[in-house]
Amino acid sequence: MAAPTRAPAELKSALDGVHRAGVPGVYAEVRDAGRTWRGASGVADVKTGRPVRSDMRQRVGSVTKTFTAAAVMQQVEQGRIELDAPIGGYLPQLVPGERGRKITVRMLLNNTSGIPDYIRYAFPSLADASPASLDDNRFRQFRPAELIEMGLAAPPAGEPGATPGVYSNSNYLLLGQLLEQVTGTPAQEYITRNVIERAGLRHTGFPDGPRIEGPHSRMYEALWGVMDPPRDYSVYNMSWTGTGAALVSTMEDLNRFYGKLLDGEIVSRSSLAQMQRTVPVVALDGSTIEYGLGLHKVETQGCGTFWGHDGTVWGAGTISLTRADGKRQMSVAVNLQRWNEPDSSGNPQPHPIDDALKTLYRQAMCGSGSGSAGGSAGGSGSE
């Protein structure tokens, strides 16, 4: 990989556009046929004016799911896990009875299990558009089993295996428990050793406590305009999302990871082919996406098919996409979330940030071409 150069004018202009539209700080790394551009715009701290930098660490939310899925596929390759085996055979205490017999490992991976997301139950004040439970849970230590139980106790989101599936963090907490069961190793430790270290990532890991180690931005949560000004949630106990969305990484590391994954260096080519078999899934924002086994497929007009994931946590949004041929990559981070205020009917209103991000993604994915790309930093993410 060639040494990084200054971001081209169009990319820097697009980054500045996102900042001008209202995001305190945005940063990105784009790779194109051996060339690497990095750029940043805005501030990491609105009080001090400390600038955001392209090498900062970020809570990457549901991008974590690709790492967890890759770890599961390694165990499939070793014969310890069968994709189409019922999860109840592995975790009878967590998913007992008929559900445990009907839901397979594959259904957890591609979000067709019908198990709903637990987040609305772990953060009940969200139903009233209140930040109270966000603050109450800042230092709370959740156990995966109690979060999974919240999801299983809720009305099913659909029949096991039915499409479209419904995106759910409950699935990926169960996959973490599955990894622990079959390897005898804590899931986060297994993922660290066999996925993160295998990919050669130097700035990626599960946090040990509520603080991010190393240079990072503050993380500003607007909660659909309820918090004005937005509140900083960069210090947070991530046990509420674990193997679903707890990773900290950099944009450089994410591009490196997806490049190696899609090149067959993390899982086998046959495993990758399984990961790229997609089904329609309804994301948490209500849109329908093409979802594989921990991979999101994004088709662009005029510049190809991309694979990757996006993610959000309180105050931070990330998206990382790699073109199918591996020659074009983009990873983008923002330090503001849920900026769309609702109208009188409760529907989120468009915001200039939405259009500015689309412009940035189009430039990052397609260069100066005429291709178009939609989506948002975190559309299918952890919340």
mmCIF file of C-alpha atoms in Angstrom:
data_model
loop_
_atom_site.group_PDB
_atom_site.id
_atom_site.type_symbol
_atom_site.label_atom_id
_atom_site.label_comp_id
_atom_site.label_asym_id
_atom_site.label_seq_id
_atom_site.Cartn_x
_atom_site.Cartn_y
_atom_site.Cartn_z
ATOM 1 C CA MET A 1 0.000 0.000 0.000
ATOM 2 C CA ALA A 2 1.403 3.349 -0.999
ATOM 3 C CA ALA A 3 2.044 5.984 1.629
ATOM 4 C CA PRO A 4 -0.962 8.165 2.493
ATOM 5 C CA THR A 5 -1.319 11.375 0.532
ATOM 6 C CA ARG A 6 -3.403 14.438 1.190
ATOM 7 C CA ALA A 7 -7.072 13.839 0.604
ATOM 8 C CA PRO A 8 -8.099 14.958 -2.888
ATOM 9 C CA ALA A 9 -9.993 18.209 -3.034
ATOM 10 C CA GLU A 10 -13.349 16.559 -3.742
ATOM 11 C CA LEU A 11 -13.110 14.234 -0.739
ATOM 12 C CA LYS A 12 -11.985 17.003 1.604
ATOM 13 C CA SER A 13 -14.818 19.186 0.331
ATOM 14 C CA ALA A 14 -17.311 16.398 1.024
ATOM 15 C CA LEU A 15 -15.942 15.925 4.550
ATOM 16 C CA ASP A 16 -16.232 19.674 5.159
ATOM 17 C CA GLY A 17 -19.811 19.507 3.871
ATOM 18 C CA VAL A 18 -20.770 16.977 6.548
ATOM 19 C CA HIS A 19 -19.233 19.183 9.227
ATOM 20 C CA ARG A 20 -20.978 22.299 7.909
ATOM 21 C CA ALA A 21 -24.293 20.426 7.875
ATOM 22 C CA GLY A 22 -24.065 19.922 11.626
ATOM 23 C CA VAL A 23 -21.770 17.023 12.544
ATOM 24 C CA PRO A 24 -19.113 18.229 15.012
ATOM 25 C CA GLY A 25 -16.435 15.900 13.610
ATOM 26 C CA VAL A 26 -16.118 13.518 10.661
ATOM 27 C CA TYR A 27 -13.114 11.551 9.450
ATOM 28 C CA ALA A 28 -12.412 8.943 6.818
ATOM 29 C CA GLU A 29 -9.931 6.730 5.045
ATOM 30 C CA VAL A 30 -10.419 5.887 1.361
ATOM 31 C CA ARG A 31 -8.300 3.394 -0.548
ATOM 32 C CA ASP A 32 -8.259 3.200 -4.331
ATOM 33 C CA ALA A 33 -6.058 0.767 -6.274
ATOM 34 C CA GLY A 34 -3.079 1.032 -3.923
ATOM 35 C CA ARG A 35 -3.460 4.705 -3.042
ATOM 36 C CA THR A 36 -4.639 5.793 0.405
ATOM 37 C CA TRP A 37 -6.271 9.099 1.311
ATOM 38 C CA ARG A 38 -7.145 10.186 4.822
ATOM 39 C CA GLY A 39 -9.029 13.247 5.885
ATOM 40 C CA ALA A 40 -10.869 14.872 8.765
ATOM 41 C CA SER A 41 -13.090 17.870 9.319
ATOM 42 C CA GLY A 42 -14.389 19.529 12.454
ATOM 43 C CA VAL A 43 -13.797 18.975 16.139
ATOM 44 C CA ALA A 44 -13.447 16.059 18.530
ATOM 45 C CA ASP A 45 -14.558 18.234 21.450
ATOM 46 C CA VAL A 46 -17.053 21.062 20.981
ATOM 47 C CA LYS A 47 -16.012 22.747 24.247
ATOM 48 C CA THR A 48 -12.265 22.895 23.675
ATOM 49 C CA GLY A 49 -12.257 22.979 19.876
ATOM 50 C CA ARG A 50 -9.762 20.089 19.760
ATOM 51 C CA PRO A 51 -9.693 19.033 16.107
ATOM 52 C CA VAL A 52 -10.798 15.596 14.981
ATOM 53 C CA ARG A 53 -8.077 13.490 13.302
ATOM 54 C CA SER A 54 -8.280 10.723 10.732
ATOM 55 C CA ASP A 55 -6.390 8.249 12.959
ATOM 56 C CA MET A 56 -8.713 8.541 15.960
ATOM 57 C CA ARG A 57 -10.293 5.499 17.576
ATOM 58 C CA GLN A 58 -14.029 5.095 17.306
ATOM 59 C CA ARG A 59 -16.744 2.948 18.851
ATOM 60 C CA VAL A 60 -17.739 1.237 15.607
ATOM 61 C CA GLY A 61 -21.041 -0.278 16.736
ATOM 62 C CA SER A 62 -22.444 -3.077 14.626
ATOM 63 C CA VAL A 63 -19.376 -3.275 12.399
ATOM 64 C CA THR A 64 -18.483 -5.656 15.256
ATOM 65 C CA LYS A 65 -20.979 -8.146 13.818
ATOM 66 C CA THR A 66 -18.719 -8.960 10.872
ATOM 67 C CA PHE A 67 -15.916 -9.843 13.300
ATOM 68 C CA THR A 68 -18.246 -12.081 15.312
ATOM 69 C CA ALA A 69 -19.599 -13.743 12.169
ATOM 70 C CA ALA A 70 -16.063 -14.421 10.917
ATOM 71 C CA ALA A 71 -15.197 -16.078 14.234
ATOM 72 C CA VAL A 72 -18.283 -18.296 13.973
ATOM 73 C CA MET A 73 -17.348 -19.265 10.402
ATOM 74 C CA GLN A 74 -13.882 -20.311 11.594
ATOM 75 C CA GLN A 75 -15.567 -22.702 13.987
ATOM 76 C CA VAL A 76 -17.786 -23.950 11.166
ATOM 77 C CA GLU A 77 -14.616 -24.704 9.185
ATOM 78 C CA GLN A 78 -13.257 -26.674 12.148
ATOM 79 C CA GLY A 79 -16.450 -28.708 12.429
ATOM 80 C CA ARG A 80 -17.457 -27.444 15.877
ATOM 81 C CA ILE A 81 -20.470 -25.505 14.584
ATOM 82 C CA GLU A 82 -22.965 -26.435 11.861
ATOM 83 C CA LEU A 83 -24.643 -23.517 10.120
ATOM 84 C CA ASP A 84 -27.980 -25.254 9.760
ATOM 85 C CA ALA A 85 -28.015 -26.937 13.164
ATOM 86 C CA PRO A 86 -30.573 -25.704 15.728
ATOM 87 C CA ILE A 87 -29.223 -23.265 18.297
ATOM 88 C CA GLY A 88 -31.071 -25.176 21.036
ATOM 89 C CA GLY A 89 -28.676 -28.060 20.515
ATOM 90 C CA TYR A 90 -25.791 -25.817 21.548
ATOM 91 C CA LEU A 91 -27.498 -23.508 24.049
ATOM 92 C CA PRO A 92 -30.537 -25.366 25.422
ATOM 93 C CA GLN A 93 -30.683 -23.245 28.571
ATOM 94 C CA LEU A 94 -30.720 -19.958 26.642
ATOM 95 C CA VAL A 95 -33.063 -20.972 23.801
ATOM 96 C CA PRO A 96 -35.188 -23.859 25.037
ATOM 97 C CA GLY A 97 -38.159 -25.660 23.535
ATOM 98 C CA GLU A 98 -39.612 -25.318 20.050
ATOM 99 C CA ARG A 99 -37.806 -22.068 19.343
ATOM 100 C CA GLY A 100 -34.463 -23.665 20.106
ATOM 101 C CA ARG A 101 -35.313 -26.479 17.696
ATOM 102 C CA LYS A 102 -36.447 -24.189 14.862
ATOM 103 C CA ILE A 103 -33.850 -21.426 14.974
ATOM 104 C CA THR A 104 -30.538 -22.331 13.323
ATOM 105 C CA VAL A 105 -27.103 -20.767 13.608
ATOM 106 C CA ARG A 106 -27.501 -19.401 10.075
ATOM 107 C CA MET A 107 -30.738 -17.648 11.074
ATOM 108 C CA LEU A 108 -28.918 -15.870 13.876
ATOM 109 C CA LEU A 109 -26.145 -14.807 11.517
ATOM 110 C CA ASN A 110 -28.456 -13.444 8.802
ATOM 111 C CA ASN A 111 -31.092 -12.003 11.159
ATOM 112 C CA THR A 112 -33.941 -14.307 10.138
ATOM 113 C CA SER A 113 -34.377 -15.924 13.581
ATOM 114 C CA GLY A 114 -37.467 -13.887 14.442
ATOM 115 C CA ILE A 115 -35.970 -13.013 17.843
ATOM 116 C CA PRO A 116 -36.581 -9.282 18.335
ATOM 117 C CA ASP A 117 -34.021 -6.743 19.398
ATOM 118 C CA TYR A 118 -33.650 -6.225 23.156
ATOM 119 C CA ILE A 119 -32.534 -2.585 23.114
ATOM 120 C CA ARG A 120 -35.980 -1.070 23.665
ATOM 121 C CA TYR A 121 -36.274 -3.190 26.826
ATOM 122 C CA ALA A 122 -32.761 -2.481 28.106
ATOM 123 C CA PHE A 123 -33.366 1.246 27.495
ATOM 124 C CA PRO A 124 -37.102 1.637 28.241
ATOM 125 C CA SER A 125 -37.062 5.443 28.302
ATOM 126 C CA LEU A 126 -36.478 5.452 24.529
ATOM 127 C CA ALA A 127 -40.194 4.726 24.090
ATOM 128 C CA ASP A 128 -40.837 8.168 25.574
ATOM 129 C CA ALA A 129 -37.945 9.794 23.683
ATOM 130 C CA SER A 130 -36.223 10.310 27.028
ATOM 131 C CA PRO A 131 -32.494 9.884 27.734
ATOM 132 C CA ALA A 132 -33.107 8.712 31.315
ATOM 133 C CA SER A 133 -32.183 5.070 30.728
ATOM 134 C CA LEU A 134 -29.124 6.047 28.667
ATOM 135 C CA ASP A 135 -27.836 7.857 31.733
ATOM 136 C CA ASP A 136 -28.977 5.151 34.152
ATOM 137 C CA ASN A 137 -27.088 2.464 32.196
ATOM 138 C CA ARG A 138 -23.862 4.399 31.624
ATOM 139 C CA PHE A 139 -21.908 2.275 34.131
ATOM 140 C CA ARG A 140 -24.253 -0.703 34.377
ATOM 141 C CA GLN A 141 -22.758 -4.143 33.823
ATOM 142 C CA PHE A 142 -25.222 -6.195 31.780
ATOM 143 C CA ARG A 143 -24.911 -9.975 31.449
ATOM 144 C CA PRO A 144 -25.438 -11.321 27.911
ATOM 145 C CA ALA A 145 -27.997 -13.826 29.246
ATOM 146 C CA GLU A 146 -30.238 -11.097 30.707
ATOM 147 C CA LEU A 147 -30.214 -9.133 27.448
ATOM 148 C CA ILE A 148 -30.934 -12.279 25.414
ATOM 149 C CA GLU A 149 -33.804 -13.059 27.777
ATOM 150 C CA MET A 150 -35.291 -9.610 27.118
ATOM 151 C CA GLY A 151 -35.313 -10.364 23.390
ATOM 152 C CA LEU A 152 -36.748 -13.855 23.793
ATOM 153 C CA ALA A 153 -39.461 -12.645 26.164
ATOM 154 C CA ALA A 154 -40.709 -10.019 23.702
ATOM 155 C CA PRO A 155 -43.299 -10.757 20.989
ATOM 156 C CA PRO A 156 -41.515 -12.528 18.094
ATOM 157 C CA ALA A 157 -40.476 -10.350 15.159
ATOM 158 C CA GLY A 158 -41.309 -13.158 12.737
ATOM 159 C CA GLU A 159 -41.210 -16.898 12.141
ATOM 160 C CA PRO A 160 -37.775 -18.549 12.218
ATOM 161 C CA GLY A 161 -36.326 -18.488 8.719
ATOM 162 C CA ALA A 162 -38.991 -16.191 7.257
ATOM 163 C CA THR A 163 -37.994 -13.283 5.026
ATOM 164 C CA PRO A 164 -37.672 -10.440 5.197
ATOM 165 C CA GLY A 165 -35.763 -10.962 8.390
ATOM 166 C CA VAL A 166 -35.669 -8.384 11.172
ATOM 167 C CA TYR A 167 -32.331 -6.995 12.311
ATOM 168 C CA SER A 168 -31.692 -7.842 15.958
ATOM 169 C CA ASN A 169 -28.769 -7.477 18.337
ATOM 170 C CA SER A 170 -30.179 -10.432 20.294
ATOM 171 C CA ASN A 171 -28.926 -12.728 17.521
ATOM 172 C CA TYR A 172 -25.331 -11.605 17.876
ATOM 173 C CA LEU A 173 -25.270 -11.864 21.647
ATOM 174 C CA LEU A 174 -26.429 -15.467 21.185
ATOM 175 C CA LEU A 175 -23.616 -16.030 18.688
ATOM 176 C CA GLY A 176 -21.161 -14.766 21.291
ATOM 177 C CA GLN A 177 -22.511 -17.291 23.768
ATOM 178 C CA LEU A 178 -22.280 -19.986 21.087
ATOM 179 C CA LEU A 179 -18.613 -19.173 20.485
ATOM 180 C CA GLU A 180 -17.930 -19.370 24.198
ATOM 181 C CA GLN A 181 -19.725 -22.710 24.446
ATOM 182 C CA VAL A 182 -17.861 -24.433 21.603
ATOM 183 C CA THR A 183 -14.382 -22.944 22.177
ATOM 184 C CA GLY A 184 -14.299 -22.889 25.979
ATOM 185 C CA THR A 185 -12.948 -19.334 25.661
ATOM 186 C CA PRO A 186 -14.721 -16.008 26.322
ATOM 187 C CA ALA A 187 -16.064 -14.868 22.953
ATOM 188 C CA GLN A 188 -14.348 -11.504 22.980
ATOM 189 C CA GLU A 189 -11.030 -13.196 23.726
ATOM 190 C CA TYR A 190 -11.540 -15.699 20.899
ATOM 191 C CA ILE A 191 -12.435 -12.931 18.416
ATOM 192 C CA THR A 192 -9.388 -10.933 19.508
ATOM 193 C CA ARG A 193 -6.969 -13.820 18.997
ATOM 194 C CA ASN A 194 -8.426 -15.359 15.864
ATOM 195 C CA VAL A 195 -9.911 -12.452 13.933
ATOM 196 C CA ILE A 196 -8.414 -9.143 15.108
ATOM 197 C CA GLU A 197 -4.857 -10.434 15.521
ATOM 198 C CA ARG A 198 -5.073 -12.590 12.383
ATOM 199 C CA ALA A 199 -5.951 -9.469 10.408
ATOM 200 C CA GLY A 200 -2.970 -7.621 11.910
ATOM 201 C CA LEU A 201 -5.090 -4.848 13.409
ATOM 202 C CA ARG A 202 -3.144 -2.688 15.839
ATOM 203 C CA HIS A 203 -5.844 -0.330 17.099
ATOM 204 C CA THR A 204 -8.902 -2.581 17.346
ATOM 205 C CA GLY A 205 -10.261 -4.291 20.425
ATOM 206 C CA PHE A 206 -13.062 -4.779 22.898
ATOM 207 C CA PRO A 207 -12.885 -2.129 25.648
ATOM 208 C CA ASP A 208 -11.833 -3.219 29.139
ATOM 209 C CA GLY A 209 -13.856 -0.507 30.843
ATOM 210 C CA PRO A 210 -16.108 2.445 30.068
ATOM 211 C CA ARG A 211 -13.316 4.578 28.594
ATOM 212 C CA ILE A 212 -11.709 4.403 25.161
ATOM 213 C CA GLU A 213 -7.935 3.998 25.299
ATOM 214 C CA GLY A 214 -5.886 6.117 22.914
ATOM 215 C CA PRO A 215 -6.782 9.230 20.884
ATOM 216 C CA HIS A 216 -10.518 9.505 20.300
ATOM 217 C CA SER A 217 -13.354 11.954 19.924
ATOM 218 C CA ARG A 218 -16.149 12.714 22.312
ATOM 219 C CA MET A 219 -19.437 11.164 21.153
ATOM 220 C CA TYR A 220 -22.488 13.406 20.886
ATOM 221 C CA GLU A 221 -25.995 11.960 21.120
ATOM 222 C CA ALA A 222 -28.916 14.161 20.029
ATOM 223 C CA LEU A 223 -31.659 11.514 20.541
ATOM 224 C CA TRP A 224 -33.805 12.924 17.726
ATOM 225 C CA GLY A 225 -33.452 16.469 19.000
ATOM 226 C CA VAL A 226 -34.412 15.700 22.598
ATOM 227 C CA MET A 227 -30.892 16.561 23.771
ATOM 228 C CA ASP A 228 -30.052 20.062 22.598
ATOM 229 C CA PRO A 229 -27.165 20.543 22.750
ATOM 230 C CA PRO A 230 -26.261 16.878 22.188
ATOM 231 C CA ARG A 231 -24.794 15.049 25.196
ATOM 232 C CA ASP A 232 -21.400 13.313 25.331
ATOM 233 C CA TYR A 233 -21.570 9.518 25.750
ATOM 234 C CA SER A 234 -17.952 8.644 24.992
ATOM 235 C CA VAL A 235 -17.544 7.186 28.496
ATOM 236 C CA TYR A 236 -19.892 4.177 28.579
ATOM 237 C CA ASN A 237 -19.973 0.567 29.731
ATOM 238 C CA MET A 238 -20.433 -1.391 26.496
ATOM 239 C CA SER A 239 -21.702 -4.581 28.141
ATOM 240 C CA TRP A 240 -25.121 -3.608 26.755
ATOM 241 C CA THR A 241 -23.988 -4.720 23.326
ATOM 242 C CA GLY A 242 -20.920 -7.007 23.657
ATOM 243 C CA THR A 243 -20.287 -9.218 20.618
ATOM 244 C CA GLY A 244 -22.979 -7.292 18.745
ATOM 245 C CA ALA A 245 -21.471 -3.812 18.734
ATOM 246 C CA ALA A 246 -18.800 -3.112 21.377
ATOM 247 C CA LEU A 247 -15.591 -2.912 19.323
ATOM 248 C CA VAL A 248 -13.314 0.121 19.195
ATOM 249 C CA SER A 249 -11.319 0.547 15.986
ATOM 250 C CA THR A 250 -9.835 3.031 13.505
ATOM 251 C CA MET A 251 -10.802 3.692 9.905
ATOM 252 C CA GLU A 252 -7.429 2.350 8.780
ATOM 253 C CA ASP A 253 -7.963 -0.895 10.708
ATOM 254 C CA LEU A 254 -11.474 -1.342 9.326
ATOM 255 C CA ASN A 255 -10.293 -1.015 5.732
ATOM 256 C CA ARG A 256 -7.488 -3.462 6.461
ATOM 257 C CA PHE A 257 -9.907 -5.941 8.051
ATOM 258 C CA TYR A 258 -12.472 -5.940 5.247
ATOM 259 C CA GLY A 259 -9.727 -6.098 2.638
ATOM 260 C CA LYS A 260 -8.297 -9.230 4.228
ATOM 261 C CA LEU A 261 -11.717 -10.790 4.874
ATOM 262 C CA LEU A 262 -12.824 -10.378 1.258
ATOM 263 C CA ASP A 263 -9.446 -11.690 0.077
ATOM 264 C CA GLY A 264 -9.983 -14.979 1.927
ATOM 265 C CA GLU A 265 -7.365 -14.350 4.640
ATOM 266 C CA ILE A 266 -9.668 -14.450 7.697
ATOM 267 C CA VAL A 267 -12.041 -17.234 6.662
ATOM 268 C CA SER A 268 -11.882 -19.655 3.741
ATOM 269 C CA ARG A 269 -13.261 -18.797 0.312
ATOM 270 C CA SER A 270 -16.141 -21.212 0.834
ATOM 271 C CA SER A 271 -16.965 -19.576 4.179
ATOM 272 C CA LEU A 272 -16.836 -16.155 2.528
ATOM 273 C CA ALA A 273 -19.254 -17.394 -0.133
ATOM 274 C CA GLN A 274 -21.670 -18.393 2.647
ATOM 275 C CA MET A 275 -21.259 -14.967 4.275
ATOM 276 C CA GLN A 276 -22.145 -13.321 0.948
ATOM 277 C CA ARG A 277 -25.429 -15.212 0.493
ATOM 278 C CA THR A 278 -27.910 -12.455 1.290
ATOM 279 C CA VAL A 279 -31.554 -12.215 2.261
ATOM 280 C CA PRO A 280 -33.745 -9.124 2.667
ATOM 281 C CA VAL A 281 -33.684 -7.825 6.249
ATOM 282 C CA VAL A 282 -35.556 -4.904 7.791
ATOM 283 C CA ALA A 283 -32.979 -2.695 9.508
ATOM 284 C CA LEU A 284 -33.577 -0.804 12.746
ATOM 285 C CA ASP A 285 -34.294 2.379 10.772
ATOM 286 C CA GLY A 286 -37.092 0.604 8.878
ATOM 287 C CA SER A 287 -35.252 0.306 5.560
ATOM 288 C CA THR A 288 -34.755 -3.070 3.875
ATOM 289 C CA ILE A 289 -31.158 -4.139 3.297
ATOM 290 C CA GLU A 290 -29.462 -7.124 1.675
ATOM 291 C CA TYR A 291 -27.845 -8.980 4.571
ATOM 292 C CA GLY A 292 -25.598 -12.034 4.536
ATOM 293 C CA LEU A 293 -23.824 -13.661 7.469
ATOM 294 C CA GLY A 294 -22.566 -10.534 9.213
ATOM 295 C CA LEU A 295 -22.090 -8.729 5.894
ATOM 296 C CA HIS A 296 -24.235 -6.031 4.302
ATOM 297 C CA LYS A 297 -24.365 -5.858 0.483
ATOM 298 C CA VAL A 298 -24.580 -2.375 -1.039
ATOM 299 C CA GLU A 299 -25.197 -1.941 -4.774
ATOM 300 C CA THR A 300 -24.189 1.397 -6.276
ATOM 301 C CA GLN A 301 -25.221 2.815 -9.609
ATOM 302 C CA GLY A 302 -22.192 2.985 -11.831
ATOM 303 C CA CYS A 303 -19.432 1.946 -9.435
ATOM 304 C CA GLY A 304 -20.077 -1.622 -8.384
ATOM 305 C CA THR A 305 -21.078 -3.853 -5.501
ATOM 306 C CA PHE A 306 -19.688 -3.173 -2.035
ATOM 307 C CA TRP A 307 -19.579 -5.337 1.091
ATOM 308 C CA GLY A 308 -19.193 -4.283 4.702
ATOM 309 C CA HIS A 309 -21.261 -3.015 7.602
ATOM 310 C CA ASP A 310 -22.350 0.107 9.391
ATOM 311 C CA GLY A 311 -22.986 0.714 13.045
ATOM 312 C CA THR A 312 -24.075 3.176 15.668
ATOM 313 C CA VAL A 313 -23.754 3.450 19.397
ATOM 314 C CA TRP A 314 -24.745 6.373 21.572
ATOM 315 C CA GLY A 315 -23.072 9.358 19.934
ATOM 316 C CA ALA A 316 -21.026 7.619 17.238
ATOM 317 C CA GLY A 317 -21.708 6.316 13.732
ATOM 318 C CA THR A 318 -19.415 4.331 11.458
ATOM 319 C CA ILE A 319 -19.630 2.762 8.014
ATOM 320 C CA SER A 320 -17.021 0.611 6.249
ATOM 321 C CA LEU A 321 -17.522 -0.684 2.707
ATOM 322 C CA THR A 322 -15.173 -2.495 0.322
ATOM 323 C CA ARG A 323 -15.858 -3.034 -3.372
ATOM 324 C CA ALA A 324 -16.201 -6.663 -4.437
ATOM 325 C CA ASP A 325 -12.883 -6.551 -6.306
ATOM 326 C CA GLY A 326 -11.151 -5.166 -3.198
ATOM 327 C CA LYS A 327 -9.709 -2.183 -5.050
ATOM 328 C CA ARG A 328 -11.904 0.544 -3.583
ATOM 329 C CA GLN A 329 -12.572 0.939 0.142
ATOM 330 C CA MET A 330 -14.060 3.567 2.407
ATOM 331 C CA SER A 331 -14.451 3.861 6.147
ATOM 332 C CA VAL A 332 -16.169 6.917 7.624
ATOM 333 C CA ALA A 333 -16.754 7.960 11.250
ATOM 334 C CA VAL A 334 -18.990 10.683 12.690
ATOM 335 C CA ASN A 335 -19.305 11.842 16.305
ATOM 336 C CA LEU A 336 -23.016 12.687 16.317
ATOM 337 C CA GLN A 337 -26.065 10.426 16.171
ATOM 338 C CA ARG A 338 -29.860 10.674 15.839
ATOM 339 C CA TRP A 339 -29.925 14.212 14.483
ATOM 340 C CA ASN A 340 -33.288 13.835 12.700
ATOM 341 C CA GLU A 341 -36.003 15.557 14.729
ATOM 342 C CA PRO A 342 -39.536 14.116 14.400
ATOM 343 C CA ASP A 343 -42.425 15.901 12.758
ATOM 344 C CA SER A 344 -45.859 16.213 14.378
ATOM 345 C CA SER A 345 -46.613 12.590 13.415
ATOM 346 C CA GLY A 346 -43.420 11.332 15.020
ATOM 347 C CA ASN A 347 -41.623 10.594 11.750
ATOM 348 C CA PRO A 348 -37.965 11.675 11.519
ATOM 349 C CA GLN A 349 -37.580 14.744 9.322
ATOM 350 C CA PRO A 350 -34.835 15.005 6.680
ATOM 351 C CA HIS A 351 -31.757 16.915 7.797
ATOM 352 C CA PRO A 352 -28.954 18.524 5.778
ATOM 353 C CA ILE A 353 -26.567 16.000 7.360
ATOM 354 C CA ASP A 354 -28.327 13.197 5.448
ATOM 355 C CA ASP A 355 -27.602 14.737 2.045
ATOM 356 C CA ALA A 356 -24.075 15.715 3.052
ATOM 357 C CA LEU A 357 -23.282 12.136 4.078
ATOM 358 C CA LYS A 358 -24.681 10.778 0.805
ATOM 359 C CA THR A 359 -22.407 13.164 -1.067
ATOM 360 C CA LEU A 360 -19.422 12.005 0.989
ATOM 361 C CA TYR A 361 -20.228 8.319 0.469
ATOM 362 C CA ARG A 362 -20.686 8.831 -3.275
ATOM 363 C CA GLN A 363 -17.339 10.570 -3.500
ATOM 364 C CA ALA A 364 -15.588 7.989 -1.319
ATOM 365 C CA MET A 365 -17.051 4.973 -3.133
ATOM 366 C CA CYS A 366 -17.147 6.247 -6.691
ATOM 367 C CA GLY A 367 -14.492 8.950 -6.905
ATOM 368 C CA SER A 368 -15.253 11.581 -9.479
ATOM 369 C CA GLY A 369 -17.581 9.227 -11.344
ATOM 370 C CA SER A 370 -21.321 9.591 -11.602
ATOM 371 C CA GLY A 371 -22.242 6.649 -9.396
ATOM 372 C CA SER A 372 -24.630 7.058 -6.521
ATOM 373 C CA ALA A 373 -24.778 5.504 -3.078
ATOM 374 C CA GLY A 374 -27.382 5.778 -0.358
ATOM 375 C CA GLY A 375 -27.470 4.791 3.289
ATOM 376 C CA SER A 376 -26.373 6.481 6.472
ATOM 377 C CA ALA A 377 -23.584 6.027 8.969
ATOM 378 C CA GLY A 378 -25.306 3.558 11.179
ATOM 379 C CA GLY A 379 -28.566 2.813 9.391
ATOM 380 C CA SER A 380 -28.550 -0.860 10.398
ATOM 381 C CA GLY A 381 -26.369 -0.391 13.426
ATOM 382 C CA SER A 382 -26.710 -1.285 17.049
ATOM 383 C CA GLU A 383 -29.448 1.263 17.766
#
